[in-house]
Each structure stands twice: as structure tokens, then as C-alpha cells.
mmCIF file of C-alpha atoms in Angstrom:
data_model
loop_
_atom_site.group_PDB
_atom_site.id
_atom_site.type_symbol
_atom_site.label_atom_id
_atom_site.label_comp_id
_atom_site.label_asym_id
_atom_site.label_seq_id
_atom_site.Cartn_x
_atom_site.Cartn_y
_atom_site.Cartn_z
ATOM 1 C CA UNK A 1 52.082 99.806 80.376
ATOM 2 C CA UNK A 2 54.352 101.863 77.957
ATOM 3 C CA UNK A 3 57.507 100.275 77.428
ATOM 4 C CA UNK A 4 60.724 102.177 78.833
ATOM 5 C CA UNK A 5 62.067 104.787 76.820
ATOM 6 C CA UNK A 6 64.461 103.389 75.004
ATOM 7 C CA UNK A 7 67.959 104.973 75.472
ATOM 8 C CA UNK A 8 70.152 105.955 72.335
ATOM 9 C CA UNK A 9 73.935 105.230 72.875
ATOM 10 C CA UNK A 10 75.204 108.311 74.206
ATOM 11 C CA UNK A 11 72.465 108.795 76.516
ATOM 12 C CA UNK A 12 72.993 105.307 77.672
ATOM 13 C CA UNK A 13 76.400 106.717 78.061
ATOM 14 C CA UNK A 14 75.032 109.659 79.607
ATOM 15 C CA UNK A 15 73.260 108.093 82.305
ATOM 16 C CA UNK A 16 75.417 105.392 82.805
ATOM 17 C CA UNK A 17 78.376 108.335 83.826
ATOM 18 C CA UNK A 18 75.552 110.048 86.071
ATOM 19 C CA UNK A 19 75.674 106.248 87.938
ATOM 20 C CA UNK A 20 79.216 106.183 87.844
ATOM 21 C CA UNK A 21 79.935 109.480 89.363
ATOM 22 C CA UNK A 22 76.811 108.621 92.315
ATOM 23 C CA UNK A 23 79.226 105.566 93.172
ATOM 24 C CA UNK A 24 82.445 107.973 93.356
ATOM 25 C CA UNK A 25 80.587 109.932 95.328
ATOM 26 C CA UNK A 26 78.782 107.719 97.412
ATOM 27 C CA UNK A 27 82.177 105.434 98.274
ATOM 28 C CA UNK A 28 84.191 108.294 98.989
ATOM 29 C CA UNK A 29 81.908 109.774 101.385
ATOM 30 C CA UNK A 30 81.872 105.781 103.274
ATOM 31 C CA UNK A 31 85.628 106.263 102.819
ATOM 32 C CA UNK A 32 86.005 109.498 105.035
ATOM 33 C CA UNK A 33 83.716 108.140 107.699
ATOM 34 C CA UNK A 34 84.398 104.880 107.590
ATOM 35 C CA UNK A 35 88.366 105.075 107.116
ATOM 36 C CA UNK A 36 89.121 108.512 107.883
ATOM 37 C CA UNK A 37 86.916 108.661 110.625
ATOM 38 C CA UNK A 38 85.050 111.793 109.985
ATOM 39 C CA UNK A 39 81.862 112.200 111.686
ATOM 40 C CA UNK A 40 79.481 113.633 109.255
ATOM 41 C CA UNK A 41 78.149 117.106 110.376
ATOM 42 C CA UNK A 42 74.452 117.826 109.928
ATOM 43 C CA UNK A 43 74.521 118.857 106.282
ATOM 44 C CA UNK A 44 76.918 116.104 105.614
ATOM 45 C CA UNK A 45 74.069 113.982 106.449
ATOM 46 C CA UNK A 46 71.333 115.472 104.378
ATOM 47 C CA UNK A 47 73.799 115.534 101.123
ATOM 48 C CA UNK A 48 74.265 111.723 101.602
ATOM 49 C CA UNK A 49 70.803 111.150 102.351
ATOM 50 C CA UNK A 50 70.098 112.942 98.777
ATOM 51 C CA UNK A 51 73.451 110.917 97.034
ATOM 52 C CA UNK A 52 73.071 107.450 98.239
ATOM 53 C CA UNK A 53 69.772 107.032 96.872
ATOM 54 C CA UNK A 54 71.110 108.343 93.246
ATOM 55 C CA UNK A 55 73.731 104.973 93.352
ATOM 56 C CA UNK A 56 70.858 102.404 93.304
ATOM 57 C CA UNK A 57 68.463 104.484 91.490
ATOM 58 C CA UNK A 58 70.620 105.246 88.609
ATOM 59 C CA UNK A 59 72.168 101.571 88.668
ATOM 60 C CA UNK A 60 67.989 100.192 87.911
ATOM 61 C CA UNK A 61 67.873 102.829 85.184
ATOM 62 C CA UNK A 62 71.435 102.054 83.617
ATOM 63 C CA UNK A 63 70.359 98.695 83.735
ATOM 64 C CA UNK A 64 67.312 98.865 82.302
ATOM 65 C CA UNK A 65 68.627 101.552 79.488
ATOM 66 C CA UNK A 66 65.176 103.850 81.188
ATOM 67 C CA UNK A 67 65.761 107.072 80.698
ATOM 68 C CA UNK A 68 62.462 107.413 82.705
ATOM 69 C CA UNK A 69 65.244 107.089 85.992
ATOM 70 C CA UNK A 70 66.249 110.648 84.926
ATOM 71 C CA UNK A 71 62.975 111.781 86.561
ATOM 72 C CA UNK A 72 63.320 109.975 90.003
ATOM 73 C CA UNK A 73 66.936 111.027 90.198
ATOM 74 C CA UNK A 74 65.795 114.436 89.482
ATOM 75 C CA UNK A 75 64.853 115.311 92.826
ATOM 76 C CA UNK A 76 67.505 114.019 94.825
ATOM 77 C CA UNK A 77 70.341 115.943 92.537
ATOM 78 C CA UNK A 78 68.052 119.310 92.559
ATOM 79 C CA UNK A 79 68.088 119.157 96.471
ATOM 80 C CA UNK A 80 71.605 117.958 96.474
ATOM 81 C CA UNK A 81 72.534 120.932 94.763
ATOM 82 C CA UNK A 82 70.980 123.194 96.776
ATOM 83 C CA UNK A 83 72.303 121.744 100.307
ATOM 84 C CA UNK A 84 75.916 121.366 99.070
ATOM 85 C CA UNK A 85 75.867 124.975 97.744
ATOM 86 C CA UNK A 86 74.538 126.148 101.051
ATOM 87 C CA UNK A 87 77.255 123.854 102.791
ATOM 88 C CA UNK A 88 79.960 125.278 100.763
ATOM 89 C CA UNK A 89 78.589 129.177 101.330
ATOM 90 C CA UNK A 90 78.868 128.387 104.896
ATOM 91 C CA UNK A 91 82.432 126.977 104.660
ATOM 92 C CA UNK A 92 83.938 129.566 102.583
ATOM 93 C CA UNK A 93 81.814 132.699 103.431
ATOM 94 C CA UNK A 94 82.047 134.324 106.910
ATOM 95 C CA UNK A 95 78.808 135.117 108.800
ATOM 96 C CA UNK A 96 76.673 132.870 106.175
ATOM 97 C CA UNK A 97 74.165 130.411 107.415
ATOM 98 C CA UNK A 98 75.308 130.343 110.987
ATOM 99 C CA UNK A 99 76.074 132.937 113.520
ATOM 100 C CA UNK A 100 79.158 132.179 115.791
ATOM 101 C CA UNK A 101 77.286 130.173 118.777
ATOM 102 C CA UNK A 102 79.736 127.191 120.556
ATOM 103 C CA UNK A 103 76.776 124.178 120.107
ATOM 104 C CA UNK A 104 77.390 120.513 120.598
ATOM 105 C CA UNK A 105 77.895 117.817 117.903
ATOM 106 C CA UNK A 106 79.898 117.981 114.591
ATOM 107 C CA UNK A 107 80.164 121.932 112.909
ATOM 108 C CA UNK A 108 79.295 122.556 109.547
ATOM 109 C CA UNK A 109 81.832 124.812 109.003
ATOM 110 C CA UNK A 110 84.923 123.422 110.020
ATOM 111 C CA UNK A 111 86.788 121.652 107.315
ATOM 112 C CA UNK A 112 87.919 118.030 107.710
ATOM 113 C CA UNK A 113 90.064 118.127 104.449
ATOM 114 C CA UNK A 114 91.358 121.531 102.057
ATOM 115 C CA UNK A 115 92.719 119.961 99.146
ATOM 116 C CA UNK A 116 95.112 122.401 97.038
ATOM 117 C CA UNK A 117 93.446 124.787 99.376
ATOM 118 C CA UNK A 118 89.739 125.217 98.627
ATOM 119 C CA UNK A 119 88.711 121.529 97.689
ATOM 120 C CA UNK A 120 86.575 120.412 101.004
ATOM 121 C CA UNK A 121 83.624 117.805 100.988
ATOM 122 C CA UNK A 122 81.246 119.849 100.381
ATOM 123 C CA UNK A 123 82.769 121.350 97.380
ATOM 124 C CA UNK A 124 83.975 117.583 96.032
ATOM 125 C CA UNK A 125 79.884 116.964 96.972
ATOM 126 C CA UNK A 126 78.616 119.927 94.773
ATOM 127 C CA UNK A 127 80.854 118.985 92.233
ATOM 128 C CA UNK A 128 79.442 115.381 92.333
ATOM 129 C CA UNK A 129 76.006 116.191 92.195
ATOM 130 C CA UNK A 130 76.407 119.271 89.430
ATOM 131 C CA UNK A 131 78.070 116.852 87.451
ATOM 132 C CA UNK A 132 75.310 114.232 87.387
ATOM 133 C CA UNK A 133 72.986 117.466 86.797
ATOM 134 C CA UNK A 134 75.324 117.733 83.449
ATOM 135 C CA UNK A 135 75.151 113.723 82.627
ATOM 136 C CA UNK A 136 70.990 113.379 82.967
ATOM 137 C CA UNK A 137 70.366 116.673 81.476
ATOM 138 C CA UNK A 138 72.868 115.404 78.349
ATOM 139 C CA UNK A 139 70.789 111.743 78.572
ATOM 140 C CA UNK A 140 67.170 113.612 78.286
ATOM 141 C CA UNK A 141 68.626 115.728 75.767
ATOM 142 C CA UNK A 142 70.269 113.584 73.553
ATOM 143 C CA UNK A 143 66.962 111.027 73.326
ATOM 144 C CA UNK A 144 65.883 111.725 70.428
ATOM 145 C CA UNK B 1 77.483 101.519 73.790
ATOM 146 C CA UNK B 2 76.798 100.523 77.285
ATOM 147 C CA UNK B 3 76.587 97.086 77.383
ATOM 148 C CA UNK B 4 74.574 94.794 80.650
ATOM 149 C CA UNK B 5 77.908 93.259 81.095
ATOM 150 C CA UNK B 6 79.793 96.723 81.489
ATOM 151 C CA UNK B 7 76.647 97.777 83.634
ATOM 152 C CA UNK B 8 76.766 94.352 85.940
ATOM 153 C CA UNK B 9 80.906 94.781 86.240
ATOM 154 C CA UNK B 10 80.240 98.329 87.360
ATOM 155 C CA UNK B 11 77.910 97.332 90.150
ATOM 156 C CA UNK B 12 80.118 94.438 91.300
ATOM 157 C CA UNK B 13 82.806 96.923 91.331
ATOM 158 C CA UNK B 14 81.099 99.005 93.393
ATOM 159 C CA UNK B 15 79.846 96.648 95.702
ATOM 160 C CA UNK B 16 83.107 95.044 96.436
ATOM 161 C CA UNK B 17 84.831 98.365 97.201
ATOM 162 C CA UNK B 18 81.748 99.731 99.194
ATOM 163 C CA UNK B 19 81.953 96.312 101.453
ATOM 164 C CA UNK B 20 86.127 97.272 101.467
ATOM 165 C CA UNK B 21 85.583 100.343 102.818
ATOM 166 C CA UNK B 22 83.398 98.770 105.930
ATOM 167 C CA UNK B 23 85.639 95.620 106.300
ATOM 168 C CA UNK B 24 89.436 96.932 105.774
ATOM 169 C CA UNK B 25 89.269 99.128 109.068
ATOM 170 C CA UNK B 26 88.157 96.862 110.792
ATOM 171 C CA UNK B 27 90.536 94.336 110.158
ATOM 172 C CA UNK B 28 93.918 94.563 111.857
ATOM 173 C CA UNK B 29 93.765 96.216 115.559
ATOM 174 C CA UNK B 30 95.873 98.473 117.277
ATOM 175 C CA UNK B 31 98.794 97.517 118.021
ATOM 176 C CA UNK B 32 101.139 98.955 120.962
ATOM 177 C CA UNK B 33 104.629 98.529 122.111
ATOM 178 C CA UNK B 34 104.700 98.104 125.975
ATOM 179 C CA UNK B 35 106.648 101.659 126.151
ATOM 180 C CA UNK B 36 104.162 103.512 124.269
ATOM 181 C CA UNK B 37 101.695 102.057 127.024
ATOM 182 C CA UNK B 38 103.403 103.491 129.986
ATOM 183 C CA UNK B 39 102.994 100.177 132.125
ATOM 184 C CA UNK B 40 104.780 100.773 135.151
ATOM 185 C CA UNK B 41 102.677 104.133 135.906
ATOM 186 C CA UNK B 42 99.221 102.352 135.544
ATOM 187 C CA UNK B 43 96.894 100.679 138.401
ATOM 188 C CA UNK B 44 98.297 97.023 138.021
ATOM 189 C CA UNK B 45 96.603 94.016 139.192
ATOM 190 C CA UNK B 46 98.775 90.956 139.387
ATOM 191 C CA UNK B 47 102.541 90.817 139.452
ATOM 192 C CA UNK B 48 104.611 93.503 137.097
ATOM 193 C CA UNK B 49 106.921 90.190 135.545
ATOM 194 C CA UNK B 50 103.351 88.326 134.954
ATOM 195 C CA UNK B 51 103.740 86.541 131.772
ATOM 196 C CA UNK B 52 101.180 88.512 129.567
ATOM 197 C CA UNK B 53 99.874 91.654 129.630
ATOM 198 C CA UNK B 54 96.187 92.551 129.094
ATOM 199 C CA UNK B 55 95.618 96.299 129.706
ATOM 200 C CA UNK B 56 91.734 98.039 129.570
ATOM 201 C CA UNK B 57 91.048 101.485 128.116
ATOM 202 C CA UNK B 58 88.002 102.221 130.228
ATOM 203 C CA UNK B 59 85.157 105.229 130.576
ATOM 204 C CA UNK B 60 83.693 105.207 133.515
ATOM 205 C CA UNK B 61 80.219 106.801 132.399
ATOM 206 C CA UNK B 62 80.058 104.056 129.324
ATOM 207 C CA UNK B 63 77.906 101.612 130.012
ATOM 208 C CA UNK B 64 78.988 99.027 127.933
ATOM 209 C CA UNK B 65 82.456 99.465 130.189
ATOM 210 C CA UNK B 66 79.358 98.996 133.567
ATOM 211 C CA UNK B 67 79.057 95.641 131.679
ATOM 212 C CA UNK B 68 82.353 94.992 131.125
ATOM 213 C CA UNK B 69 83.813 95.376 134.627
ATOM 214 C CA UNK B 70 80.551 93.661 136.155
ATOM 215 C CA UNK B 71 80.844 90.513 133.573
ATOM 216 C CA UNK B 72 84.132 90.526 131.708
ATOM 217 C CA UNK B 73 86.547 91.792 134.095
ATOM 218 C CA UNK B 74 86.035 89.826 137.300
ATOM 219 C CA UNK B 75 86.390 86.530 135.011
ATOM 220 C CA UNK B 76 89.873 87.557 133.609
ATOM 221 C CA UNK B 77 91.033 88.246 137.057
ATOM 222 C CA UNK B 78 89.836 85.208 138.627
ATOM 223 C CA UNK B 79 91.213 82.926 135.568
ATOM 224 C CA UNK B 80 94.388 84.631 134.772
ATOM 225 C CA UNK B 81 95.658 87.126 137.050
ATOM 226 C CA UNK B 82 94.685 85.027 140.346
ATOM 227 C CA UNK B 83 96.900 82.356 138.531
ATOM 228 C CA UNK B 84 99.607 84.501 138.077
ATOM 229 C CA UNK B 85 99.397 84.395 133.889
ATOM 230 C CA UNK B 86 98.716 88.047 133.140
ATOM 231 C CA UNK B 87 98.545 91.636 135.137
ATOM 232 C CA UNK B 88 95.574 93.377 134.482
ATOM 233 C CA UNK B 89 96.375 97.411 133.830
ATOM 234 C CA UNK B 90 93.502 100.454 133.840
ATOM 235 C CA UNK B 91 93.608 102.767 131.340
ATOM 236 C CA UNK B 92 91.207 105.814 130.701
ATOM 237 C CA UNK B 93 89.981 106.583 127.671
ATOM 238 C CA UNK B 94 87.224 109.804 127.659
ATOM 239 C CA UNK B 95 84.566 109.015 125.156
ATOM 240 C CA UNK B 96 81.482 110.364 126.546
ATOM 241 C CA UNK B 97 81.905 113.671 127.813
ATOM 242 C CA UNK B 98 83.632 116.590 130.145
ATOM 243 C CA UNK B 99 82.199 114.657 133.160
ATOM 244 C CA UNK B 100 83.735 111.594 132.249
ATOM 245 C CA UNK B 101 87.558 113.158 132.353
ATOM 246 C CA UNK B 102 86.166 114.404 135.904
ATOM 247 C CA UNK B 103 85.268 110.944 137.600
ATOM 248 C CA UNK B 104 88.531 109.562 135.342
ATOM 249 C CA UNK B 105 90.085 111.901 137.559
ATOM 250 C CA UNK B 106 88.895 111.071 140.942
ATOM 251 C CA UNK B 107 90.091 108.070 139.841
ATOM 252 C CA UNK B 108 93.666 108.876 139.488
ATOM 253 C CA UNK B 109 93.474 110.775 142.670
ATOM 254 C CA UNK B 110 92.713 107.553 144.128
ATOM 255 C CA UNK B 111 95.238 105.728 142.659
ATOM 256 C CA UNK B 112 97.991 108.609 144.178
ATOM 257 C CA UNK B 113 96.942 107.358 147.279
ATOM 258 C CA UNK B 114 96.275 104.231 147.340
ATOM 259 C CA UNK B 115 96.688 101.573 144.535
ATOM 260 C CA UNK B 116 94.063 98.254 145.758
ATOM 261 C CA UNK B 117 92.092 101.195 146.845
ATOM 262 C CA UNK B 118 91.461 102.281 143.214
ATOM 263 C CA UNK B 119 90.503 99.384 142.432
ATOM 264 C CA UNK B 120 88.030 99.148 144.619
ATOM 265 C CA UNK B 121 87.061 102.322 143.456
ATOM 266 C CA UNK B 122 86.267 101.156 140.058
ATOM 267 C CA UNK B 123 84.046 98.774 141.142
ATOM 268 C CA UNK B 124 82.015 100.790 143.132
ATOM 269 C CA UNK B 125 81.913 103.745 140.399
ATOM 270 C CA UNK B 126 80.628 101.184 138.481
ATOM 271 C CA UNK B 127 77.752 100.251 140.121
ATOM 272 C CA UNK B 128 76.804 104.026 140.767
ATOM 273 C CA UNK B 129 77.106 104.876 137.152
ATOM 274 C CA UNK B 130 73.726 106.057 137.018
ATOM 275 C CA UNK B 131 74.457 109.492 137.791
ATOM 276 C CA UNK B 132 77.942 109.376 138.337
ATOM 277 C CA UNK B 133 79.743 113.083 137.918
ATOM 278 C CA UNK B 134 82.744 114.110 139.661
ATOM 279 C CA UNK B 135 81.125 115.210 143.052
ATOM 280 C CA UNK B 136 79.345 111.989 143.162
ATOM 281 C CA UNK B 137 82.626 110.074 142.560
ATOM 282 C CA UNK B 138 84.408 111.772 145.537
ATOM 283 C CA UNK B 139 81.226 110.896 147.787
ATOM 284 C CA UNK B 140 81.944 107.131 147.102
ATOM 285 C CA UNK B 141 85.753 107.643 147.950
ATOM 286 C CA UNK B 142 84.303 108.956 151.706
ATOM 287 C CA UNK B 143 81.182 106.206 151.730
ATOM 288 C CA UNK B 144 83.037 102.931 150.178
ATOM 289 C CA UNK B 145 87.419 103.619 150.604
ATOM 290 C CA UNK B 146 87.734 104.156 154.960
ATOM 291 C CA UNK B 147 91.478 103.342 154.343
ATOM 292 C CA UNK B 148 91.864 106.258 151.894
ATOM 293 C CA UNK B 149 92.467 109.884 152.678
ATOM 294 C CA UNK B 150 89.228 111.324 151.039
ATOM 295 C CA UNK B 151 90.702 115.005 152.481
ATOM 296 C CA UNK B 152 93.036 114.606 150.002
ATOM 297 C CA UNK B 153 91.398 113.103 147.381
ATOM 298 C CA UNK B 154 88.929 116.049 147.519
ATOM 299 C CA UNK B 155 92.315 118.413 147.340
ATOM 300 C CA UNK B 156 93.814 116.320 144.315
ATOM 301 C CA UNK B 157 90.564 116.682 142.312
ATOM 302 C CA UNK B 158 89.746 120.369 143.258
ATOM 303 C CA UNK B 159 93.380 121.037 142.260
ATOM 304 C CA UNK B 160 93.639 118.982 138.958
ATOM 305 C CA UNK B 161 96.730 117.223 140.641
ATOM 306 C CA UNK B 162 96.419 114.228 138.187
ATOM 307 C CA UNK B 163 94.586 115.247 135.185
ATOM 308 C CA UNK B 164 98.186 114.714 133.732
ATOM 309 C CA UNK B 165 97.467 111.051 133.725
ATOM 310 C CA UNK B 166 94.369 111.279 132.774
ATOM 311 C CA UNK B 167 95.526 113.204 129.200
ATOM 312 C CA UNK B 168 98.436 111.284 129.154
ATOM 313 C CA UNK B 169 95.939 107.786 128.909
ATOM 314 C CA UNK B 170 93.548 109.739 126.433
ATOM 315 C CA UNK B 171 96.545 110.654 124.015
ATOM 316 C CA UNK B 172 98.083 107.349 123.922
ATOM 317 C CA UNK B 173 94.339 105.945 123.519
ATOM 318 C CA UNK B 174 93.752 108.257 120.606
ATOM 319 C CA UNK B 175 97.137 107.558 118.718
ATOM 320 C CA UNK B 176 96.606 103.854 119.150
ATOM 321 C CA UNK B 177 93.330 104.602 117.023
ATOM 322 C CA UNK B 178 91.173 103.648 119.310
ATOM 323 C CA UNK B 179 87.504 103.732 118.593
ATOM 324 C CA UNK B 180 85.889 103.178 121.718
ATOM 325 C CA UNK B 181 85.395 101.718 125.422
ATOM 326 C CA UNK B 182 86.086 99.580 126.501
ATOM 327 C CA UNK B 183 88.742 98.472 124.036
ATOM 328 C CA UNK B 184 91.615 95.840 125.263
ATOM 329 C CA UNK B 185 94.919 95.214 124.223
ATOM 330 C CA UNK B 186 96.514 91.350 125.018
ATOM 331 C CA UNK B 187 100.444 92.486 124.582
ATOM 332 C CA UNK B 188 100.072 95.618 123.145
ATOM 333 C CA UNK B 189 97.452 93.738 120.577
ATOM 334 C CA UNK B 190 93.826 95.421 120.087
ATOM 335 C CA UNK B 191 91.217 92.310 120.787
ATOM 336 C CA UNK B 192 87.876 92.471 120.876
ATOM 337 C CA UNK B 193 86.491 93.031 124.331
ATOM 338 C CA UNK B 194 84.637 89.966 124.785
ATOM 339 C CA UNK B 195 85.740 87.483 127.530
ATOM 340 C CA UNK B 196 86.537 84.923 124.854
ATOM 341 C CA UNK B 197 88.322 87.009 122.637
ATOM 342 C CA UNK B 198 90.454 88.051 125.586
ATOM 343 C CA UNK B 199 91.094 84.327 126.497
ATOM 344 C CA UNK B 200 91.952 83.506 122.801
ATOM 345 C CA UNK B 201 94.707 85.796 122.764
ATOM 346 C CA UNK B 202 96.094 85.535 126.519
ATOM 347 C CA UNK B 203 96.240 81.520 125.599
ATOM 348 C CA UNK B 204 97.634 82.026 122.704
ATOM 349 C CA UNK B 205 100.200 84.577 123.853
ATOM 350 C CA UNK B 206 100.978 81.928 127.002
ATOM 351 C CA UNK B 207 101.378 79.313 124.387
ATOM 352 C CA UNK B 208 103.825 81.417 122.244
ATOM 353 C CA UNK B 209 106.217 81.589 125.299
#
């Protein structure tokens, strides 16, 4: 078995912001469901499927200093950027994504919260998840 | 440098706030003053001076409030309100669906004419809740309430004649914070709606007196 890759401090650093940012994320989403009461519309649901994992995942590799984690995480923030864009194109642009039908359950493209105007979930989850993008690509990076 | 013991304070960190956000909610109920609750306009059972207070946000197509009023409710009104300690009060609370606001109504409608007739009602919606919907509902008024004027029940539902207390139950359910049916408040005081939860608090209310 080859032995972890061993992490130099500011990828430790790296990573270890990447982990911190996934439990941000992950706690404030359980905070507007949870306390807020927000039910979590469809592509809510997908973007915490794709963030939750990223808490524990990155808290293993943190732990263990593996900057091998980078490449299980990879996946989930890839997809998570790609949902939460879509979720925010769908928020902010008219006639994207979904065509004006009346359908049961939770809309995606009503917003819950508009901080200073534009800040919804979605766009405080695509922030998240770009922002671990930036952490593990500056851990993988700065390995060597 | 990232240390284990930054790493293992992180996590505990987390874990502790993550278990906040579940538990804090959770923790204090809703609490009502008796004015906010509009009392003296509900379907009472027991006297109006009775000593406590234990009022019932109900839905009539939930079926954990089926089990409620089959299991929970005849027990309180045997063991307090039969012994004069505490009036039992209906309130609706729409959780499921459009068709639930429509038998809530039929409900009211009975209650306009007739107030031991709704409760009767109640019981008997409750053991048709498989299928219950608003034309349904008005069929039981005709089958199971002879002393009630189902003429003009059938008029006060066609004509939305109480869907005003209907709302009126649904807003004050909703500012309360309520999550769900069948939720119960002992004095204006969310409890869990478990018979001994409701016991707990009616005793310890009669005790505070």
C-alpha cells in the first residue's frame, strides 16, 4: 500500500479550509430547514446530497493530512457546481430551466431568502462549493 | 500548520452546532395567550370556567389525528373534562391538502348549527377518514347527525358560510409556529400530543392553582 501523500503546510491549510467551508455550508443549509423551516425544493436536495458528503469526506482527509481526499471530493464539488449554477440560472433568469407550469411540491425558483438583493441559497451554495473548487485545486497544487 | 488538535476541535465544533441546529427548535413550544386562541368561539367540551384549558389543532384527513381522537382524546375527556378539570376546545389546522380545509369546513358548518352535534361529527369523520372529501363529509352529517339540519349544512358548505373560521384557526395555528397535527396546547402551552404528556401538564397546571 503506498503511504498517503503527505500534505505540505499550506495544502494542509488548503484542504483543511475546503473542510471548513463544507461545514459552513452544510450547517447552514440544516439551519434554514431545520430553524427557518424551509422545505428544500428539488435542486435544494441534489446540492445537499453533493455537500454533505464533502463534510465527512474532507474531515478523514484533513485528518489524515491525504491529499488523496482531493480526488473523492472531486466529484461531489464538480456536480455541485454544475446543479447550483443551474439553480441559480433558474432563479435569476426568466424562462431558464422551467417553463411556467403551476406543479405541486416546493418551486425551484422562488426565493426563500434575497440577501442585499441577489444573495439566495443557491447563490450562497455555488459560492460554497466554487470556493472549495479554489481550496483543493490550491492543496493539489501546492504539493510539491 | 494544521495541527490533529485544531482538526479534532473543528469536528467537535461542528458536531455540537450541527446537533444545535436539530435540538434548539425543538426545545421550547408554542406558547399562546388565551386571547390569541379565540376560546369562546371554538367547539368546547366541558364547562367555559373549567380550571385548565387543553385545546387540539386537528386535520381531519391526518391520520395520526384518526389515532389521536380514537386513543388520546376519549381518555382526556373521560379523566379530565368528565371531572370537571379542563374543557377540551377543537381547533383546525390544514396540513394535508385543499380537501382537508373542505371537510374542516363541513365541520364548522356543523358547529353553526349545532355544538354536541359537531362533536359527534368528529368522531364519525374520523372513522370514515379513508376517503373522506367534502361531499363525503356532508353524507355523514345526513347518515350519522338526525338532530342536525343537513339542508343547511349542505347550504353553509356550498356557500363558504364558515370558511372564516376555518382561516381564522389556520392563521392563529401558523403564527403559533405550529408544525403539525395534531399539536396540543395545556394553557396556551405547546405539549407533546401524547396522552401522558397531556396529563403531565394538565396535573401540573391543576397543581399550580
Amino acid at each position: 500500500m503506498n503511504p498517503a501523500p503527505e500534505a505540505r503546510p499550506r495544502a494542509a491549510s488548503a484542504l483543511y479550509l475546503a473542510w471548513l467551508i463544507a461545514i459552513v455550508a452544510t450547517a447552514g443549509s440544516l439551519y434554514f430547514s431545520e430553524v427557518r423551516h424551509f422545505l428544500p425544493c428539488t435542486l435544494c436536495w441534489y446540492q445537499r446530497i453533493l455537500m454533505y458528503p464533502l463534510a465527512l469526506v474532507l474531515a478523514v482527509g484533513s485528518w489524515r493530512g491525504d491529499l488523496g481526499s482531493v480526488r473523492y471530493a472531486a466529484p461531489f464539488v464538480l456536480l455541485g457546481l454544475a446543479v447550483s449554477a443551474y439553480h441559480v440560472g433558474v432563479q435569476k433568469i426568466d424562462g431558464f430551466g422551467f417553463p411556467g407550469v403551476c406543479r405541486g411540491g416546493v418551486p425551484c425558483d422562488v426565493a426563500y431568502i434575497e440577501w442585499f438583493g441577489f444573495v439566495t441559497i443557491p447563490v450562497l451554495s455555488l459560492t460554497a462549493f466554487a470556493l472549495i473548487a479554489v481550496a483543493l485545486a490550491v492543496a493539489v497544487t501546492g504539493r510539491r | 500548520m494544521i495541527g490533529r488538535p485544531l482538526i479534532l476541535t473543528t469536528l467537535v465544533v461542528a458536531v455540537l452546532a450541527v446537533a444545535a441546529l436539530f435540538v434548539v427548535p425543538r426545545l421550547g413550544g408554542a406558547t399562546a395567550e388565551a386571547s390569541d386562541l379565540n376560546l369562546e368561539a371554538q367547539p368546547r367540551l366541558g364547562a367555559s370556567d373549567a380550571p385548565v384549558q387543553i385545546v387540539v389543532f386537528e386535520d381531519y384527513l391526518c391520520p395520526a389525528c384518526g389515532q389521536f381522537a380514537e386513543t388520546v382524546f376519549p381518555r382526556l375527556e373521560r379523566e379530565f373534562v368528565e371531572t370537571g378539570d379542563a374543557a377540551l376546545y377543537h381547533k383546525n389546522f390544514v396540513v394535508i391538502g385543499p380537501e382537508s380545509e373542505r371537510v374542516a369546513h363541513v365541520g364548522e358548518c356543523v358547529f353553526r348549527e349545532d355544538e354536541a352535534a359537531f362533536w359527534e361529527f368528529k368522531r364519525v369523520a374520523y372513522r370514515s377518514q379513508e376517503g373522506l372529501n367534502e361531499r363525503r363529509a356532508l353524507d355523514l352529517v345526513s347518515e350519522y347527525l338526525p338532530g342536525v339540519d343537513a339542508e343547511a349544512v349542505r347550504t353553509c358548505a356550498a356557500e363558504d358560510l364558515a370558511l372564516e373560521a376555518v382561516r381564522s384557526d389556520v392563521g392563529t395555528a401558523q403564527a403559533l409556529g405550529l408544525r403539525g397535527t395534531p399539536s396540543v396546547l395545556v394553557d396556551g402551552s405547546e405539549v407533546t400530543a401524547t396522552y401522558a404528556a397531556v396529563r403531565t401538564a394538565v396535573e401540573a397546571a391543576l397543581a399550580a392553582r
